[in-house]
Coordinates of C-alpha atoms in Angstrom, one line a residue:
M1 CA 4.5 -23.4 -65.5
D2 CA 6.6 -20.4 -66.5
R3 CA 10.2 -21.4 -67.4
K4 CA 11.5 -18.5 -65.3
I5 CA 9.7 -19.9 -62.3
L6 CA 11.2 -23.3 -62.9
K7 CA 14.6 -21.8 -62.9
I8 CA 14.0 -19.9 -59.7
I9 CA 12.7 -22.9 -57.6
P10 CA 16.0 -24.8 -57.5
A11 CA 17.9 -21.7 -56.6
V12 CA 15.4 -21.1 -53.7
L13 CA 15.8 -24.7 -52.5
V14 CA 19.5 -24.4 -52.5
I15 CA 19.4 -21.2 -50.5
F16 CA 16.9 -22.8 -48.0
L17 CA 19.1 -25.9 -47.5
L18 CA 22.2 -23.8 -47.0
T19 CA 20.4 -21.6 -44.5
G20 CA 19.1 -24.6 -42.6
M21 CA 22.6 -26.2 -42.6
S22 CA 24.1 -23.0 -41.4
G23 CA 21.5 -22.8 -38.6
C24 CA 22.2 -26.4 -37.6
K25 CA 25.9 -25.7 -37.6
S26 CA 25.3 -22.7 -35.3
D27 CA 23.4 -24.9 -32.9
R28 CA 26.1 -27.5 -32.8
D29 CA 28.7 -24.8 -32.3
E30 CA 26.7 -23.5 -29.3
E31 CA 26.5 -27.0 -27.9
S32 CA 30.2 -27.7 -28.4
S33 CA 31.2 -24.4 -26.8
F34 CA 30.3 -25.9 -23.4
K35 CA 32.9 -28.5 -22.5
G36 CA 31.3 -29.6 -19.3
L37 CA 31.9 -28.8 -15.7
E38 CA 35.3 -28.8 -14.1
E39 CA 35.9 -31.8 -11.8
S40 CA 35.7 -29.4 -8.8
Y41 CA 35.5 -25.7 -7.9
T42 CA 36.9 -23.9 -4.9
I43 CA 35.7 -20.7 -3.4
N44 CA 35.8 -19.0 0.0
R45 CA 32.8 -18.3 2.2
F46 CA 30.8 -15.2 1.3
K47 CA 32.3 -15.1 -2.2
V48 CA 30.3 -15.6 -5.3
L49 CA 31.4 -18.4 -7.7
N50 CA 30.3 -17.8 -11.2
I51 CA 30.0 -20.8 -13.6
P52 CA 28.9 -20.0 -17.1
A53 CA 27.3 -22.5 -19.4
N54 CA 25.7 -20.3 -22.0
V55 CA 24.2 -23.0 -24.1
P56 CA 20.6 -23.2 -25.5
G57 CA 18.1 -25.5 -23.9
K58 CA 16.7 -25.9 -20.4
L59 CA 19.3 -25.8 -17.7
T60 CA 18.9 -27.0 -14.2
W61 CA 21.5 -26.5 -11.5
S62 CA 21.1 -28.4 -8.3
I63 CA 22.7 -29.4 -5.0
K64 CA 21.5 -32.9 -4.2
D65 CA 17.8 -32.7 -4.8
S66 CA 17.5 -28.9 -4.4
I67 CA 17.3 -26.8 -7.6
I68 CA 19.4 -23.7 -7.0
S69 CA 19.2 -22.1 -10.5
E70 CA 17.7 -22.5 -13.9
G71 CA 19.7 -19.8 -15.6
S72 CA 22.4 -20.0 -18.3
E73 CA 25.0 -19.5 -15.6
L74 CA 25.3 -20.2 -11.9
D75 CA 26.1 -17.7 -9.2
F76 CA 26.9 -19.7 -6.1
I77 CA 27.6 -18.4 -2.6
S78 CA 27.6 -20.0 0.9
P79 CA 28.3 -18.9 4.5
Y80 CA 29.3 -22.5 5.4
A81 CA 32.7 -24.1 5.0
K82 CA 31.7 -27.5 3.4
T83 CA 31.7 -29.4 0.1
Y84 CA 28.6 -29.3 -2.1
P85 CA 27.8 -31.9 -4.8
L86 CA 26.8 -30.0 -8.0
T87 CA 24.7 -31.3 -10.8
L88 CA 23.9 -29.6 -14.1
K89 CA 21.2 -31.0 -16.4
I90 CA 20.9 -29.6 -20.0
E91 CA 17.8 -30.5 -22.0
Q92 CA 17.9 -29.9 -25.7
N93 CA 15.4 -31.2 -28.2
G94 CA 14.2 -33.9 -25.8
N95 CA 17.8 -35.1 -25.0
V96 CA 19.2 -34.6 -21.5
K97 CA 22.9 -34.4 -20.6
T98 CA 24.0 -34.5 -17.0
Y99 CA 27.2 -33.1 -15.6
Q100 CA 28.6 -33.6 -12.1
S101 CA 31.1 -31.6 -10.0
T102 CA 31.7 -30.5 -6.5
I103 CA 32.1 -27.0 -4.9
S104 CA 34.5 -26.8 -2.0
V105 CA 33.8 -23.8 0.2
N106 CA 36.7 -22.8 2.5
K107 CA 36.8 -20.5 5.5
E108 CA 38.3 -17.2 4.6
T109 CA 41.8 -16.3 5.9
D110 CA 40.8 -12.8 7.1
S111 CA 37.7 -12.6 9.3
Y112 CA 34.8 -10.6 8.0
S113 CA 32.7 -8.2 10.2
K114 CA 29.0 -9.0 10.5
Y115 CA 28.3 -5.2 10.9
I116 CA 28.2 -2.2 8.6
A117 CA 31.7 -1.6 7.2
S118 CA 31.1 1.6 5.1
V119 CA 28.6 4.4 4.8
L120 CA 28.6 5.8 1.2
D121 CA 25.9 8.5 1.4
F122 CA 23.7 10.3 3.9
R123 CA 21.0 12.9 3.1
P124 CA 18.2 13.3 5.6
A125 CA 14.9 15.0 4.9
I126 CA 13.7 17.8 7.1
G127 CA 12.9 16.9 10.7
Q128 CA 13.1 17.7 14.3
F129 CA 16.1 15.4 14.8
T130 CA 17.8 16.6 11.6
N131 CA 21.0 18.6 12.6
E132 CA 20.8 16.7 16.0
I133 CA 21.3 13.0 15.2
P134 CA 24.1 13.3 14.1
E135 CA 24.8 16.7 15.4
Y136 CA 25.6 19.6 13.0
L137 CA 28.2 22.1 14.1
A138 CA 28.8 25.5 12.3
G139 CA 30.9 25.0 9.3
N140 CA 30.1 21.3 8.8
T141 CA 29.8 20.2 5.2
A142 CA 28.1 17.3 3.5
N143 CA 31.3 15.3 3.8
T144 CA 31.6 16.2 7.5
M145 CA 28.1 14.9 8.1
L146 CA 28.7 11.8 6.1
Q147 CA 31.8 11.1 8.3
K148 CA 29.6 11.6 11.4
A149 CA 27.1 9.0 10.0
R150 CA 30.1 6.7 9.5
E151 CA 31.1 7.1 13.1
S152 CA 27.6 6.4 14.2
L153 CA 26.9 3.3 12.1
I154 CA 30.1 1.4 11.3
G155 CA 31.0 -1.5 13.5
S156 CA 29.5 -3.3 16.5
N157 CA 29.1 -0.3 18.7
S158 CA 26.8 1.6 16.4
T159 CA 24.6 4.4 17.5
M160 CA 21.5 6.0 15.9
I161 CA 21.1 8.5 13.0
S162 CA 17.8 10.0 12.0
L163 CA 16.7 10.2 8.3
G164 CA 14.1 12.9 8.9
G165 CA 10.7 12.9 7.1
F166 CA 9.8 11.2 3.8
G167 CA 12.7 10.4 1.5
G168 CA 15.6 11.0 3.8
Y169 CA 18.2 8.3 3.2
V170 CA 21.4 6.6 4.1
V171 CA 23.5 4.1 2.0
F172 CA 25.8 1.6 3.6
G173 CA 27.8 -1.4 2.7
F174 CA 29.5 -4.5 4.2
D175 CA 33.0 -5.9 3.8
H176 CA 31.6 -9.1 2.2
T177 CA 28.6 -10.3 0.2
I178 CA 25.7 -11.3 2.5
P179 CA 24.4 -14.5 0.9
N180 CA 20.8 -15.0 -0.2
M181 CA 19.9 -18.2 1.5
N182 CA 16.6 -19.8 2.6
G183 CA 15.0 -17.5 5.1
R184 CA 15.9 -14.1 6.4
D185 CA 19.5 -12.9 5.8
F186 CA 20.2 -9.6 7.5
K187 CA 18.8 -7.3 10.2
I188 CA 18.5 -3.5 10.3
L189 CA 18.4 -1.9 13.7
G190 CA 16.2 1.0 14.6
N191 CA 14.4 2.5 17.6
A192 CA 10.9 1.1 17.1
F193 CA 9.0 -0.2 20.2
W194 CA 5.6 -1.5 21.1
G195 CA 3.3 0.9 23.0
N196 CA 2.3 -0.3 26.5
N197 CA -1.1 1.2 26.1
A198 CA -1.7 0.5 22.4
N199 CA -5.0 -1.1 21.6
D200 CA -3.8 -2.7 18.4
P201 CA -1.3 -5.6 18.7
R202 CA 2.1 -4.9 17.2
S203 CA 1.7 -1.1 17.5
G204 CA 3.6 1.6 19.2
S205 CA 6.4 3.7 17.7
C206 CA 7.0 2.2 14.3
E207 CA 8.4 4.5 11.6
P208 CA 8.9 2.2 8.5
G209 CA 11.7 2.8 6.1
I210 CA 11.9 1.5 2.5
I211 CA 14.9 -0.8 2.0
M212 CA 16.8 -1.1 -1.3
V213 CA 19.6 -3.7 -1.8
A214 CA 22.4 -4.0 -4.4
Y215 CA 24.7 -6.8 -5.4
D216 CA 28.0 -5.5 -6.7
R217 CA 27.9 -7.6 -9.9
N218 CA 30.7 -5.8 -11.7
K219 CA 32.9 -5.7 -8.6
N220 CA 33.7 -2.0 -8.8
G221 CA 33.2 -1.4 -5.1
K222 CA 30.1 0.8 -5.4
P223 CA 26.4 0.3 -6.0
D224 CA 25.6 1.3 -9.6
D225 CA 22.2 2.7 -10.5
N226 CA 21.2 -0.5 -12.4
E227 CA 22.2 -2.7 -9.4
W228 CA 19.5 -1.4 -7.0
Y229 CA 16.4 -3.5 -6.2
E230 CA 13.6 -2.7 -3.7
I231 CA 12.7 -5.1 -0.9
A232 CA 9.0 -5.7 -1.5
G233 CA 7.6 -5.6 2.0
S234 CA 4.1 -6.4 3.0
E235 CA 2.7 -3.2 1.5
Y236 CA 4.5 -3.2 -1.8
F237 CA 1.7 -4.6 -4.0
K238 CA -1.1 -2.7 -2.3
N239 CA -2.9 0.2 -4.1
T240 CA -2.3 2.4 -1.0
T241 CA 1.5 2.4 -1.8
V242 CA 2.8 5.1 -4.1
K243 CA 5.7 4.2 -6.4
N244 CA 8.1 6.9 -7.7
Y245 CA 6.8 9.5 -5.1
S246 CA 8.8 12.7 -5.0
I247 CA 8.7 15.6 -2.5
T248 CA 10.5 18.9 -2.5
Y249 CA 11.4 20.8 0.7
F250 CA 12.0 24.5 0.7
K251 CA 14.5 26.2 3.0
P252 CA 12.6 28.2 5.6
N253 CA 13.2 31.8 6.6
E254 CA 14.3 31.3 10.1
T255 CA 13.8 35.0 10.9
K256 CA 10.2 35.3 9.8
L257 CA 7.5 35.6 12.3
P258 CA 6.2 32.2 13.3
V259 CA 2.5 31.2 12.9
P260 CA 1.4 29.5 16.1
G261 CA -1.2 26.8 15.9
S262 CA -4.2 26.0 18.1
E263 CA -2.2 23.6 20.2
P264 CA 0.4 24.9 22.6
W265 CA 3.2 22.7 21.2
Q266 CA 2.7 24.2 17.7
T267 CA 5.3 26.9 17.5
D268 CA 5.0 27.5 13.8
I269 CA 2.5 25.7 11.6
E270 CA 3.9 27.4 8.4
Y271 CA 7.5 26.6 9.1
I272 CA 8.8 24.6 6.1
K273 CA 6.9 24.5 2.8
W274 CA 6.8 21.3 0.8
Q275 CA 5.2 20.1 -2.4
D276 CA 5.0 16.7 -4.1
N277 CA 4.6 15.2 -7.6
Q278 CA 1.0 14.3 -6.8
G279 CA -0.2 17.9 -6.7
N280 CA -0.1 18.2 -2.9
T281 CA 1.5 21.1 -1.0
G282 CA 1.7 22.2 2.6
F283 CA 3.9 23.1 5.5
K284 CA 5.8 21.1 8.1
T285 CA 5.3 22.3 11.7
K286 CA 7.9 23.3 14.1
N287 CA 7.2 22.2 17.7
E288 CA 8.1 23.6 21.1
F289 CA 10.4 20.6 21.9
H290 CA 12.9 21.3 19.2
D291 CA 13.8 24.9 18.5
H292 CA 16.7 24.4 16.1
S293 CA 16.5 24.4 12.3
Y294 CA 14.8 21.3 10.8
F295 CA 16.4 22.0 7.4
P296 CA 19.8 20.3 6.9
L297 CA 22.1 23.3 7.6
W298 CA 24.9 21.9 5.3
I299 CA 22.6 22.1 2.3
S300 CA 23.0 25.6 0.8
D301 CA 20.3 25.2 -1.9
A302 CA 17.0 27.0 -1.6
S303 CA 15.2 23.6 -1.9
Y304 CA 16.0 20.0 -2.5
S305 CA 14.0 16.9 -3.6
L306 CA 13.8 13.3 -2.4
S307 CA 12.0 10.4 -4.0
G308 CA 11.1 6.7 -3.7
T309 CA 8.3 4.5 -2.7
K310 CA 5.8 6.0 -0.2
L311 CA 3.7 3.9 2.2
Q312 CA 0.3 4.7 3.5
N313 CA 0.3 6.7 6.8
N314 CA 0.5 4.4 9.7
F315 CA 0.1 6.7 12.8
Y316 CA -3.3 7.5 14.3
D317 CA -4.6 9.4 17.4
Q318 CA -5.8 6.5 19.6
S319 CA -6.7 8.9 22.4
G320 CA -9.0 11.1 20.2
N321 CA -7.7 14.2 21.9
G322 CA -4.2 14.3 20.5
S323 CA -2.4 13.1 23.6
Y324 CA -1.6 9.5 22.5
W325 CA -0.5 8.7 19.0
I326 CA 0.2 5.1 17.8
G327 CA 2.1 3.8 14.8
R328 CA 1.1 0.5 13.4
S329 CA 3.8 -2.0 12.4
Y330 CA 3.6 -3.3 8.9
D331 CA 3.9 -7.1 8.6
F332 CA 7.4 -7.4 7.1
G333 CA 10.1 -5.9 4.9
Y334 CA 10.8 -2.5 6.4
A335 CA 13.4 -0.8 8.6
D336 CA 12.5 0.7 12.0
N337 CA 9.2 -1.0 11.7
A338 CA 9.5 -3.4 14.7
P339 CA 11.7 -3.7 17.8
N340 CA 15.2 -4.9 17.2
N341 CA 14.6 -8.2 19.0
D342 CA 11.6 -9.0 16.7
E343 CA 11.7 -11.2 13.6
A344 CA 10.1 -8.4 11.6
S345 CA 13.3 -6.4 11.7
N346 CA 15.0 -9.3 9.8
I347 CA 15.1 -9.0 6.0
D348 CA 15.0 -11.7 3.3
I349 CA 17.0 -10.9 0.2
S350 CA 14.5 -13.0 -1.8
W351 CA 11.9 -10.2 -1.4
A352 CA 13.9 -8.0 -3.8
V353 CA 12.0 -6.9 -6.9
D354 CA 13.0 -4.9 -10.0
K355 CA 11.4 -1.6 -11.1
S356 CA 8.5 -3.5 -12.7
G357 CA 7.8 -5.4 -9.5
K358 CA 9.2 -8.7 -10.7
Y359 CA 11.1 -10.8 -8.2
V360 CA 14.8 -11.1 -8.9
K361 CA 17.2 -13.9 -7.9
L362 CA 20.3 -12.2 -6.3
P363 CA 23.2 -14.4 -5.1
G364 CA 23.6 -11.9 -2.2
I365 CA 24.0 -8.2 -1.5
D366 CA 26.8 -5.8 -0.8
F367 CA 25.0 -2.5 -0.2
V368 CA 21.8 -1.3 1.4
K369 CA 19.8 1.9 1.1
V370 CA 17.1 2.9 3.6
H371 CA 14.8 5.9 3.1
T372 CA 11.9 7.1 5.3
G373 CA 8.7 5.7 3.7
I374 CA 6.0 7.9 5.3
N375 CA 5.0 11.5 4.7
Q376 CA 3.0 12.2 7.9
E377 CA 3.1 14.4 11.0
A378 CA 1.8 12.6 14.1
G379 CA 0.6 15.4 16.2
W380 CA 3.0 16.6 19.0
L381 CA 5.3 13.6 18.1
G382 CA 6.3 15.5 14.9
E383 CA 7.1 14.0 11.6
V384 CA 7.3 10.2 11.1
S385 CA 11.1 9.7 10.6
T386 CA 12.9 6.4 10.1
E387 CA 15.9 6.0 12.4
V388 CA 18.8 3.6 11.6
A389 CA 21.0 2.3 14.4
G390 CA 23.1 -0.3 12.6
A391 CA 22.7 -3.5 10.6
Y392 CA 24.3 -6.9 10.4
D393 CA 24.6 -10.2 8.6
L394 CA 22.6 -13.0 10.2
Y395 CA 25.0 -15.7 9.1
I396 CA 28.2 -14.5 10.8
K397 CA 28.1 -15.4 14.5

């Protein structure tokens, strides 16, 4: 063997051994950085307790026999004032260490409201109830209309706002974190109802809105762009649902000569031009029942765009002659999709998914965004438009 090679081999062995020792030392340092759980933790109801472990290995957090997390840290929240026995198991290289503690959840000093506590944004799409619910008055600005949305939605005596056609949205928040527990966690109110003469069960006037939720992880009091997750309702994974759909509405010339349609209710079938990112374009119709502007009058731009998930059209002409339109209710996970006294208007935070469609484990939510999920006109009924009439936490009685 070459003498040079013989000289190199011991040096390589030394480097290898030093590297291995350094790696082992790093692992031990990571293990020793976790000193165990505290004897007990205390937190108020509807507050998130964060317990970091940040050690390598397989971690299992459990309350009694129920696994509540397998992450490197625990986010714990409860709506109940009680004491929970906490167990953490850490498995490393076949060895298991078990740590015990308790979490005492206390009732808060100041009472929380179960209802909407803030409205952060309101931007409806075009629609026959836009400028009416809430009412626009000459000189009103976007801030004025946002304040009117607040007056409509905040508190226990909430009234309705209309989001207009596809993409119109509202963003609201609560004065506490709604916990993500087993089962459905909050309800969104709308004006959906079953049709007395509908042939299909669970059908009538159902105008489903997409729901987004956000947990204020950085505690800055607002929903950041990277904190939003979509509630994956019953249609989310179907190929009839369009993700990242975008539509642009163009301000109409209110003085132009209208183009009447073949039906007496069609005042102008070329009223508001629209185009989407799928290559489609067309006009929204003005009907004889609403003669005001359908374009938000506080928006001065010549056009504006809205985007989000779009659902398959759900309205159809049951009568066959245009006199009786019916909107089918989707199974779960949407706003204004079922009557307020129906379980389908309750939402489970566990349905939240990230942008790739992967389910996420949120401890709870602080903010909700709802946007109209359908781009359809249902004959003389006009555009399918989600209405929001309030929302509340299902755990506060």
